[in-house]
Amino acid sequence: MKTIIAAYSGVLRGTGSNILSALQDLFWLSKSKVEKQLQIISVLQWVLTFLIMGIACTLILMYILCTDCWAIAVLYLAWLVFDWNTPKKGGRRSQWVRSWAIWRYFRDYFPIRLVKTHNLLTTRNYIFGYHPHGIMGLGAFCNFSTEATGVSQKFPGIRPYLATLAGNFRMPILRDYLMSGGICPVNRDSIDYILSKNGSGNAIIIVVGGAAESLNCTPGKNSVTLRHRKGFVRLALRHGADLVPVYSFGENEVYQQVIFEEGSWGRWVQKKFQKHIGFAPCIFHGRGLFSSNSWGLLPYSKPITTVVGEPITIPKIDNPSQKEVDFYHSIYVDSLIKLFDKYKSKFGLPETEVLEVN
């Protein structure tokens, strides 16, 4: 009984060493096996959050409305109405949530690593262009929405905001969970607020390729959807926010995906979803929960290394012309290619590998 109490108190305290030692005492497992199981659990909870938490919480709230506990649901809905615009105003981040021990196990499952190449001035604001999207943007989440890889230590005084689909912030409970990690909607209102009314030292991470890029991600392929994506450059010019290219080596390696050819019925359905809902349904698989040799929703344990490149100084132009947008967009594309070429051989790619820019 004392062992169970010790295990429970260790989990509540939330430190990695306490959880690990408590579970070892409880189940008499080796340290490596306990660590591996905790890594799997940490990744599984995020995958389920990504895939079903929003819908599940909505259905649960609707169910509670039909029970004797309806008052709880009504109170939350009242709070939701009152708090509706908070995601558009920088959100409500929690350093405590960002520092949870579970994120360190999440990091070690792959493992995920953040590489700094240049200092960032706290007197400037930044837009990070994150590439590639992958299936779930696991590197983007771990590096910029948690403290698992030490983003605050590597870039002191910089507040990262990972931008994602605005629809996620209409889902009860999920919206609060995302905001606690510093995640914000990828829309103009939210980005304008952070870059103009939130002081300096802000860094918005935009996964530039979005849903379109996720449709083509597959192991062994390094391609980005960027050639005609210029909205983030226009935003940077309007606010005088420096652009920072970011490439995540290994992001495409953690899931296998069925790629539908252009013109096929499968690609037609994906593009319709992308156009009307904002995301594209992908048919993908990783490894199973109990065996790496079976299929499942867990990503494969492949290293993800995210390299943050050199910032590109951007002037503030209230109404940038298309020529000005094109000029700085071309500089950004060149910087991303140079970043890829400089680090590709260090992270397992041959010197002959070429970044495909679509």
mmCIF file of C-alpha atoms in Angstrom:
data_model
loop_
_atom_site.group_PDB
_atom_site.id
_atom_site.type_symbol
_atom_site.label_atom_id
_atom_site.label_comp_id
_atom_site.label_asym_id
_atom_site.label_seq_id
_atom_site.Cartn_x
_atom_site.Cartn_y
_atom_site.Cartn_z
ATOM 1 C CA MET A 1 0.000 0.000 0.000
ATOM 2 C CA LYS A 2 2.872 2.364 0.862
ATOM 3 C CA THR A 3 4.408 1.649 -2.548
ATOM 4 C CA ILE A 4 1.170 2.606 -4.338
ATOM 5 C CA ILE A 5 0.902 5.825 -2.319
ATOM 6 C CA ALA A 6 4.512 6.669 -3.152
ATOM 7 C CA ALA A 7 3.860 6.061 -6.844
ATOM 8 C CA TYR A 8 0.755 8.229 -6.811
ATOM 9 C CA SER A 9 2.451 11.096 -4.997
ATOM 10 C CA GLY A 10 5.372 10.913 -7.418
ATOM 11 C CA VAL A 11 3.049 11.338 -10.385
ATOM 12 C CA LEU A 12 1.278 14.264 -8.722
ATOM 13 C CA ARG A 13 4.560 16.084 -8.103
ATOM 14 C CA GLY A 14 5.140 15.824 -11.829
ATOM 15 C CA THR A 15 8.919 15.535 -12.037
ATOM 16 C CA GLY A 16 10.398 12.959 -14.383
ATOM 17 C CA SER A 17 12.602 11.349 -11.709
ATOM 18 C CA ASN A 18 9.701 11.029 -9.238
ATOM 19 C CA ILE A 19 7.419 9.409 -11.810
ATOM 20 C CA LEU A 20 10.146 7.044 -12.953
ATOM 21 C CA SER A 21 11.164 5.897 -9.464
ATOM 22 C CA ALA A 22 7.540 5.548 -8.343
ATOM 23 C CA LEU A 23 6.625 3.314 -11.284
ATOM 24 C CA GLN A 24 9.764 1.233 -10.783
ATOM 25 C CA ASP A 25 8.761 0.600 -7.160
ATOM 26 C CA LEU A 26 5.186 -0.207 -8.171
ATOM 27 C CA PHE A 27 5.804 -2.615 -11.045
ATOM 28 C CA TRP A 28 9.392 -3.790 -10.399
ATOM 29 C CA LEU A 29 10.363 -2.932 -13.993
ATOM 30 C CA SER A 30 13.796 -1.965 -15.231
ATOM 31 C CA LYS A 31 14.505 1.736 -15.639
ATOM 32 C CA SER A 32 14.796 1.504 -19.432
ATOM 33 C CA LYS A 33 11.459 -0.311 -19.788
ATOM 34 C CA VAL A 34 9.642 2.191 -17.572
ATOM 35 C CA GLU A 35 11.145 5.093 -19.529
ATOM 36 C CA LYS A 36 10.065 3.536 -22.831
ATOM 37 C CA GLN A 37 6.498 3.013 -21.614
ATOM 38 C CA LEU A 38 6.302 6.590 -20.372
ATOM 39 C CA GLN A 39 7.582 7.805 -23.742
ATOM 40 C CA ILE A 40 4.887 5.813 -25.555
ATOM 41 C CA ILE A 41 2.156 7.123 -23.219
ATOM 42 C CA SER A 42 3.311 10.734 -23.649
ATOM 43 C CA VAL A 43 3.255 10.502 -27.448
ATOM 44 C CA LEU A 44 -0.049 8.598 -27.508
ATOM 45 C CA GLN A 45 -1.827 11.266 -25.455
ATOM 46 C CA TRP A 46 -0.728 13.975 -27.898
ATOM 47 C CA VAL A 47 -1.721 11.928 -30.960
ATOM 48 C CA LEU A 48 -5.171 11.372 -29.460
ATOM 49 C CA THR A 49 -5.368 15.067 -28.568
ATOM 50 C CA PHE A 50 -4.510 15.980 -32.158
ATOM 51 C CA LEU A 51 -7.006 13.549 -33.695
ATOM 52 C CA ILE A 52 -10.048 13.351 -31.420
ATOM 53 C CA MET A 53 -9.892 15.574 -28.325
ATOM 54 C CA GLY A 54 -11.875 18.442 -29.855
ATOM 55 C CA ILE A 55 -14.718 16.248 -31.089
ATOM 56 C CA ALA A 56 -14.709 14.109 -27.936
ATOM 57 C CA CYS A 57 -14.925 17.119 -25.604
ATOM 58 C CA THR A 58 -17.743 18.625 -27.684
ATOM 59 C CA LEU A 59 -19.767 15.390 -27.488
ATOM 60 C CA ILE A 60 -19.125 15.033 -23.747
ATOM 61 C CA LEU A 61 -20.271 18.613 -23.149
ATOM 62 C CA MET A 62 -23.452 17.971 -25.141
ATOM 63 C CA TYR A 63 -24.072 14.790 -23.120
ATOM 64 C CA ILE A 64 -23.599 16.600 -19.790
ATOM 65 C CA LEU A 65 -26.227 19.147 -20.884
ATOM 66 C CA CYS A 66 -28.726 16.276 -20.992
ATOM 67 C CA THR A 67 -27.910 14.996 -17.494
ATOM 68 C CA ASP A 68 -28.498 16.184 -13.931
ATOM 69 C CA CYS A 69 -25.099 17.899 -14.134
ATOM 70 C CA TRP A 70 -26.292 20.269 -16.868
ATOM 71 C CA ALA A 71 -25.419 23.306 -14.731
ATOM 72 C CA ILE A 72 -21.698 22.476 -15.051
ATOM 73 C CA ALA A 73 -21.960 22.496 -18.836
ATOM 74 C CA VAL A 74 -23.944 25.746 -18.796
ATOM 75 C CA LEU A 75 -21.310 27.415 -16.610
ATOM 76 C CA TYR A 76 -18.548 26.312 -18.963
ATOM 77 C CA LEU A 77 -20.479 27.526 -22.015
ATOM 78 C CA ALA A 78 -20.995 30.898 -20.312
ATOM 79 C CA TRP A 79 -17.259 31.069 -19.674
ATOM 80 C CA LEU A 80 -16.627 30.079 -23.291
ATOM 81 C CA VAL A 81 -18.707 33.015 -24.556
ATOM 82 C CA PHE A 82 -16.929 35.417 -22.204
ATOM 83 C CA ASP A 83 -13.486 34.065 -23.150
ATOM 84 C CA TRP A 84 -14.167 33.625 -26.892
ATOM 85 C CA ASN A 85 -11.684 36.217 -28.158
ATOM 86 C CA THR A 86 -8.784 35.306 -25.870
ATOM 87 C CA PRO A 87 -7.057 33.104 -28.508
ATOM 88 C CA LYS A 88 -6.981 36.131 -30.834
ATOM 89 C CA LYS A 89 -5.211 38.200 -28.166
ATOM 90 C CA GLY A 90 -2.156 36.107 -27.496
ATOM 91 C CA GLY A 91 -3.939 33.330 -25.643
ATOM 92 C CA ARG A 92 -3.285 32.221 -22.075
ATOM 93 C CA ARG A 93 -0.001 30.359 -21.884
ATOM 94 C CA SER A 94 1.057 28.411 -18.809
ATOM 95 C CA GLN A 95 4.741 27.936 -18.086
ATOM 96 C CA TRP A 96 3.725 25.134 -15.739
ATOM 97 C CA VAL A 97 2.003 23.181 -18.537
ATOM 98 C CA ARG A 98 4.854 23.884 -20.970
ATOM 99 C CA SER A 99 7.290 22.425 -18.425
ATOM 100 C CA TRP A 100 5.423 19.188 -17.663
ATOM 101 C CA ALA A 101 7.654 16.132 -17.356
ATOM 102 C CA ILE A 102 5.518 14.332 -19.946
ATOM 103 C CA TRP A 103 6.963 16.555 -22.677
ATOM 104 C CA ARG A 104 10.491 15.384 -21.883
ATOM 105 C CA TYR A 105 9.376 11.802 -22.416
ATOM 106 C CA PHE A 106 7.674 12.951 -25.615
ATOM 107 C CA ARG A 107 11.009 14.464 -26.754
ATOM 108 C CA ASP A 108 13.008 11.350 -25.926
ATOM 109 C CA TYR A 109 10.657 8.981 -27.787
ATOM 110 C CA PHE A 110 11.947 10.135 -31.190
ATOM 111 C CA PRO A 111 14.223 11.926 -29.999
ATOM 112 C CA ILE A 112 13.550 15.579 -30.924
ATOM 113 C CA ARG A 113 16.307 18.194 -30.869
ATOM 114 C CA LEU A 114 16.344 21.986 -31.352
ATOM 115 C CA VAL A 115 19.428 23.535 -32.966
ATOM 116 C CA LYS A 116 20.168 27.246 -32.624
ATOM 117 C CA THR A 117 22.375 28.851 -35.279
ATOM 118 C CA HIS A 118 22.044 32.584 -34.451
ATOM 119 C CA ASN A 119 21.003 34.809 -31.579
ATOM 120 C CA LEU A 120 17.648 36.593 -31.710
ATOM 121 C CA LEU A 121 17.274 40.156 -30.442
ATOM 122 C CA THR A 122 14.557 40.686 -27.841
ATOM 123 C CA THR A 123 13.947 44.139 -29.322
ATOM 124 C CA ARG A 124 12.571 42.593 -32.526
ATOM 125 C CA ASN A 125 9.554 40.465 -33.405
ATOM 126 C CA TYR A 126 9.847 37.404 -35.632
ATOM 127 C CA ILE A 127 7.916 35.129 -37.936
ATOM 128 C CA PHE A 128 9.424 31.649 -38.096
ATOM 129 C CA GLY A 129 8.592 29.714 -41.251
ATOM 130 C CA TYR A 130 8.517 26.048 -40.219
ATOM 131 C CA HIS A 131 9.161 23.359 -42.856
ATOM 132 C CA PRO A 132 8.023 20.696 -43.603
ATOM 133 C CA HIS A 133 4.554 20.181 -42.157
ATOM 134 C CA GLY A 134 4.710 16.395 -41.858
ATOM 135 C CA ILE A 135 1.519 14.650 -40.762
ATOM 136 C CA MET A 136 1.176 16.308 -37.339
ATOM 137 C CA GLY A 137 4.007 18.845 -37.084
ATOM 138 C CA LEU A 138 5.465 16.952 -34.126
ATOM 139 C CA GLY A 139 8.758 18.823 -34.160
ATOM 140 C CA ALA A 140 7.018 22.198 -34.233
ATOM 141 C CA PHE A 141 4.861 21.271 -31.246
ATOM 142 C CA CYS A 142 7.619 19.802 -29.085
ATOM 143 C CA ASN A 143 10.152 22.554 -29.776
ATOM 144 C CA PHE A 144 7.941 25.632 -29.572
ATOM 145 C CA SER A 145 4.887 24.693 -27.470
ATOM 146 C CA THR A 146 6.790 22.976 -24.676
ATOM 147 C CA GLU A 147 10.072 23.557 -22.872
ATOM 148 C CA ALA A 148 11.283 19.998 -23.527
ATOM 149 C CA THR A 149 14.088 21.074 -25.872
ATOM 150 C CA GLY A 150 14.917 24.275 -23.976
ATOM 151 C CA VAL A 151 13.584 26.907 -26.357
ATOM 152 C CA SER A 152 13.472 29.553 -23.606
ATOM 153 C CA GLN A 153 17.082 28.826 -22.640
ATOM 154 C CA LYS A 154 18.321 28.807 -26.222
ATOM 155 C CA PHE A 155 16.455 32.015 -27.090
ATOM 156 C CA PRO A 156 16.151 33.971 -23.826
ATOM 157 C CA GLY A 157 13.557 36.719 -23.855
ATOM 158 C CA ILE A 158 11.751 35.308 -26.915
ATOM 159 C CA ARG A 159 8.122 34.153 -26.546
ATOM 160 C CA PRO A 160 7.214 31.507 -29.146
ATOM 161 C CA TYR A 161 3.635 31.215 -30.439
ATOM 162 C CA LEU A 162 2.887 28.196 -32.598
ATOM 163 C CA ALA A 163 0.069 29.073 -35.021
ATOM 164 C CA THR A 164 -2.475 26.406 -35.953
ATOM 165 C CA LEU A 165 -5.972 26.094 -37.436
ATOM 166 C CA ALA A 166 -8.422 28.630 -36.000
ATOM 167 C CA GLY A 167 -11.130 25.940 -35.905
ATOM 168 C CA ASN A 168 -9.319 24.206 -33.036
ATOM 169 C CA PHE A 169 -10.128 27.169 -30.806
ATOM 170 C CA ARG A 170 -13.859 26.676 -31.262
ATOM 171 C CA MET A 171 -13.623 23.283 -29.554
ATOM 172 C CA PRO A 172 -14.336 23.242 -25.786
ATOM 173 C CA ILE A 173 -11.471 22.213 -23.485
ATOM 174 C CA LEU A 174 -9.148 21.648 -26.456
ATOM 175 C CA ARG A 175 -8.856 25.419 -26.950
ATOM 176 C CA ASP A 176 -7.717 25.883 -23.345
ATOM 177 C CA TYR A 177 -5.241 23.023 -23.582
ATOM 178 C CA LEU A 178 -3.715 24.465 -26.752
ATOM 179 C CA MET A 179 -3.519 27.998 -25.361
ATOM 180 C CA SER A 180 -1.689 26.747 -22.277
ATOM 181 C CA GLY A 181 1.179 25.719 -24.563
ATOM 182 C CA GLY A 182 1.334 29.112 -26.263
ATOM 183 C CA ILE A 183 -0.535 27.952 -29.376
ATOM 184 C CA CYS A 184 -2.591 30.563 -31.234
ATOM 185 C CA PRO A 185 -4.900 30.687 -34.300
ATOM 186 C CA VAL A 186 -3.177 31.140 -37.637
ATOM 187 C CA ASN A 187 -5.321 34.072 -38.732
ATOM 188 C CA ARG A 188 -4.700 37.745 -39.357
ATOM 189 C CA ASP A 189 -6.383 39.020 -36.172
ATOM 190 C CA SER A 190 -4.260 36.844 -33.916
ATOM 191 C CA ILE A 191 -0.977 37.507 -35.725
ATOM 192 C CA ASP A 192 -1.645 41.265 -35.950
ATOM 193 C CA TYR A 193 -2.294 41.412 -32.204
ATOM 194 C CA ILE A 194 0.872 39.526 -31.226
ATOM 195 C CA LEU A 195 3.107 41.524 -33.565
ATOM 196 C CA SER A 196 1.644 44.965 -32.843
ATOM 197 C CA LYS A 197 0.079 44.987 -29.357
ATOM 198 C CA ASN A 198 2.166 42.518 -27.384
ATOM 199 C CA GLY A 199 5.498 44.319 -27.197
ATOM 200 C CA SER A 200 8.700 42.891 -28.681
ATOM 201 C CA GLY A 201 10.435 39.533 -28.369
ATOM 202 C CA ASN A 202 7.545 37.608 -29.924
ATOM 203 C CA ALA A 203 8.098 34.781 -32.400
ATOM 204 C CA ILE A 204 5.141 33.372 -34.332
ATOM 205 C CA ILE A 205 5.823 29.951 -35.817
ATOM 206 C CA ILE A 206 3.836 29.385 -39.014
ATOM 207 C CA VAL A 207 3.891 26.002 -40.727
ATOM 208 C CA VAL A 208 3.897 27.651 -44.135
ATOM 209 C CA GLY A 209 3.062 24.617 -46.286
ATOM 210 C CA GLY A 210 -0.067 23.833 -44.275
ATOM 211 C CA ALA A 211 -2.516 21.117 -45.262
ATOM 212 C CA ALA A 212 -1.386 21.131 -48.906
ATOM 213 C CA GLU A 213 2.133 20.182 -47.871
ATOM 214 C CA SER A 214 0.960 17.421 -45.547
ATOM 215 C CA LEU A 215 -0.615 15.607 -48.522
ATOM 216 C CA ASN A 216 2.816 14.987 -50.049
ATOM 217 C CA CYS A 217 4.887 14.156 -46.986
ATOM 218 C CA THR A 218 6.426 10.713 -47.071
ATOM 219 C CA PRO A 219 9.653 9.163 -45.745
ATOM 220 C CA GLY A 220 12.708 9.915 -47.839
ATOM 221 C CA LYS A 221 11.169 13.007 -49.447
ATOM 222 C CA ASN A 222 12.292 16.541 -48.667
ATOM 223 C CA SER A 223 9.860 18.917 -50.359
ATOM 224 C CA VAL A 224 8.121 22.094 -49.226
ATOM 225 C CA THR A 225 5.056 23.952 -50.485
ATOM 226 C CA LEU A 226 6.398 27.494 -50.602
ATOM 227 C CA ARG A 227 6.699 28.875 -54.127
ATOM 228 C CA HIS A 228 3.284 30.603 -54.051
ATOM 229 C CA ARG A 229 2.925 30.988 -50.268
ATOM 230 C CA LYS A 230 3.606 34.692 -49.723
ATOM 231 C CA GLY A 231 1.050 35.808 -47.166
ATOM 232 C CA PHE A 232 3.475 35.355 -44.259
ATOM 233 C CA VAL A 233 5.984 37.623 -46.027
ATOM 234 C CA ARG A 234 3.353 40.324 -46.466
ATOM 235 C CA LEU A 235 2.520 40.099 -42.748
ATOM 236 C CA ALA A 236 6.212 40.381 -41.868
ATOM 237 C CA LEU A 237 6.541 43.528 -43.991
ATOM 238 C CA ARG A 238 3.434 45.138 -42.515
ATOM 239 C CA HIS A 239 4.784 44.690 -38.992
ATOM 240 C CA GLY A 240 8.522 44.907 -39.641
ATOM 241 C CA ALA A 241 8.948 41.408 -38.187
ATOM 242 C CA ASP A 242 12.113 39.556 -39.163
ATOM 243 C CA LEU A 243 11.701 36.281 -41.053
ATOM 244 C CA VAL A 244 13.457 33.171 -39.779
ATOM 245 C CA PRO A 245 13.647 29.984 -41.897
ATOM 246 C CA VAL A 246 13.311 26.761 -39.901
ATOM 247 C CA TYR A 247 13.830 23.270 -41.287
ATOM 248 C CA SER A 248 13.001 20.109 -39.369
ATOM 249 C CA PHE A 249 15.046 17.149 -40.562
ATOM 250 C CA GLY A 250 13.168 13.885 -40.008
ATOM 251 C CA GLU A 251 9.661 15.370 -39.736
ATOM 252 C CA ASN A 252 8.523 13.371 -42.771
ATOM 253 C CA GLU A 253 10.054 10.117 -41.542
ATOM 254 C CA VAL A 254 7.771 9.299 -38.610
ATOM 255 C CA TYR A 255 4.644 8.241 -40.545
ATOM 256 C CA GLN A 256 3.905 6.298 -43.717
ATOM 257 C CA GLN A 257 1.213 7.859 -45.895
ATOM 258 C CA VAL A 258 -0.847 6.779 -48.890
ATOM 259 C CA ILE A 259 -0.130 9.428 -51.541
ATOM 260 C CA PHE A 260 -2.954 9.956 -54.019
ATOM 261 C CA GLU A 261 -1.986 11.051 -57.516
ATOM 262 C CA GLU A 262 -3.162 14.403 -58.856
ATOM 263 C CA GLY A 263 -6.508 13.913 -60.592
ATOM 264 C CA SER A 264 -7.442 10.822 -58.585
ATOM 265 C CA TRP A 265 -10.678 10.624 -56.588
ATOM 266 C CA GLY A 266 -8.695 10.454 -53.344
ATOM 267 C CA ARG A 267 -6.832 13.692 -54.043
ATOM 268 C CA TRP A 268 -10.126 15.327 -55.112
ATOM 269 C CA VAL A 269 -11.697 14.503 -51.742
ATOM 270 C CA GLN A 270 -8.622 15.761 -49.864
ATOM 271 C CA LYS A 271 -8.622 19.073 -51.724
ATOM 272 C CA LYS A 272 -12.351 19.574 -51.097
ATOM 273 C CA PHE A 273 -11.786 19.110 -47.363
ATOM 274 C CA GLN A 274 -8.802 21.454 -47.502
ATOM 275 C CA LYS A 275 -10.791 24.148 -49.297
ATOM 276 C CA HIS A 276 -13.960 24.070 -47.194
ATOM 277 C CA ILE A 277 -12.780 22.929 -43.750
ATOM 278 C CA GLY A 278 -9.112 23.965 -43.640
ATOM 279 C CA PHE A 279 -7.465 20.579 -43.224
ATOM 280 C CA ALA A 280 -6.883 17.653 -45.545
ATOM 281 C CA PRO A 281 -7.656 14.104 -44.338
ATOM 282 C CA CYS A 282 -4.621 11.867 -44.775
ATOM 283 C CA ILE A 283 -4.493 8.068 -44.836
ATOM 284 C CA PHE A 284 -1.417 7.256 -42.795
ATOM 285 C CA HIS A 285 -0.040 4.812 -40.271
ATOM 286 C CA GLY A 286 2.769 4.485 -37.813
ATOM 287 C CA ARG A 287 3.645 1.691 -35.423
ATOM 288 C CA GLY A 288 1.344 -0.198 -33.072
ATOM 289 C CA LEU A 289 0.965 0.458 -29.363
ATOM 290 C CA PHE A 290 2.499 -2.837 -28.261
ATOM 291 C CA SER A 291 4.823 -3.639 -31.147
ATOM 292 C CA SER A 292 6.931 -1.597 -33.534
ATOM 293 C CA ASN A 293 6.327 -4.289 -36.163
ATOM 294 C CA SER A 294 2.567 -3.709 -36.311
ATOM 295 C CA TRP A 295 0.555 -0.808 -37.719
ATOM 296 C CA GLY A 296 -1.026 1.835 -35.527
ATOM 297 C CA LEU A 297 -1.300 5.537 -34.756
ATOM 298 C CA LEU A 298 1.962 5.941 -32.870
ATOM 299 C CA PRO A 299 4.692 7.602 -34.954
ATOM 300 C CA TYR A 300 7.868 5.670 -35.630
ATOM 301 C CA SER A 301 10.802 6.447 -33.335
ATOM 302 C CA LYS A 302 12.887 8.417 -35.826
ATOM 303 C CA PRO A 303 15.055 11.441 -34.894
ATOM 304 C CA ILE A 304 13.633 14.899 -35.617
ATOM 305 C CA THR A 305 16.159 17.743 -35.620
ATOM 306 C CA THR A 306 14.794 21.262 -35.972
ATOM 307 C CA VAL A 307 17.318 23.859 -37.140
ATOM 308 C CA VAL A 308 16.478 27.543 -36.605
ATOM 309 C CA GLY A 309 18.241 29.597 -39.264
ATOM 310 C CA GLU A 310 19.560 33.127 -39.507
ATOM 311 C CA PRO A 311 16.960 35.928 -39.203
ATOM 312 C CA ILE A 312 16.294 38.036 -42.297
ATOM 313 C CA THR A 313 15.899 41.716 -41.428
ATOM 314 C CA ILE A 314 12.569 42.995 -42.757
ATOM 315 C CA PRO A 315 11.630 46.683 -43.012
ATOM 316 C CA LYS A 316 8.242 47.941 -41.841
ATOM 317 C CA ILE A 317 6.048 48.842 -44.827
ATOM 318 C CA ASP A 318 2.386 49.525 -44.070
ATOM 319 C CA ASN A 319 1.171 48.651 -47.566
ATOM 320 C CA PRO A 320 3.849 46.566 -49.288
ATOM 321 C CA SER A 321 3.624 46.234 -53.052
ATOM 322 C CA GLN A 322 3.611 42.851 -54.772
ATOM 323 C CA LYS A 323 7.121 43.595 -56.039
ATOM 324 C CA GLU A 324 8.361 44.119 -52.478
ATOM 325 C CA VAL A 325 6.638 40.945 -51.274
ATOM 326 C CA ASP A 326 8.181 38.952 -54.141
ATOM 327 C CA PHE A 327 11.630 40.367 -53.394
ATOM 328 C CA TYR A 328 11.688 39.340 -49.729
ATOM 329 C CA HIS A 329 9.972 36.054 -50.512
ATOM 330 C CA SER A 330 12.810 35.160 -52.893
ATOM 331 C CA ILE A 331 15.370 36.040 -50.199
ATOM 332 C CA TYR A 332 13.509 33.780 -47.767
ATOM 333 C CA VAL A 333 13.393 30.861 -50.219
ATOM 334 C CA ASP A 334 17.130 31.195 -50.900
ATOM 335 C CA SER A 335 17.865 31.304 -47.152
ATOM 336 C CA LEU A 336 15.806 28.161 -46.527
ATOM 337 C CA ILE A 337 17.623 26.263 -49.305
ATOM 338 C CA LYS A 338 21.009 27.372 -47.941
ATOM 339 C CA LEU A 339 19.993 26.266 -44.442
ATOM 340 C CA PHE A 340 18.951 22.855 -45.771
ATOM 341 C CA ASP A 341 22.147 22.417 -47.787
ATOM 342 C CA LYS A 342 24.382 23.441 -44.874
ATOM 343 C CA TYR A 343 22.950 20.965 -42.374
ATOM 344 C CA LYS A 344 21.628 18.067 -44.477
ATOM 345 C CA SER A 345 24.780 15.930 -44.244
ATOM 346 C CA LYS A 346 24.966 16.452 -40.464
ATOM 347 C CA PHE A 347 21.557 14.881 -39.997
ATOM 348 C CA GLY A 348 21.735 11.796 -42.156
ATOM 349 C CA LEU A 349 21.120 13.047 -45.698
ATOM 350 C CA PRO A 350 23.563 12.633 -48.590
ATOM 351 C CA GLU A 351 25.325 15.670 -50.051
ATOM 352 C CA THR A 352 23.432 15.070 -53.292
ATOM 353 C CA GLU A 353 20.023 15.548 -51.630
ATOM 354 C CA VAL A 354 18.111 18.533 -53.013
ATOM 355 C CA LEU A 355 15.288 20.416 -51.296
ATOM 356 C CA GLU A 356 12.284 20.457 -53.630
ATOM 357 C CA VAL A 357 10.425 23.780 -53.476
ATOM 358 C CA ASN A 358 6.891 23.615 -54.925
#
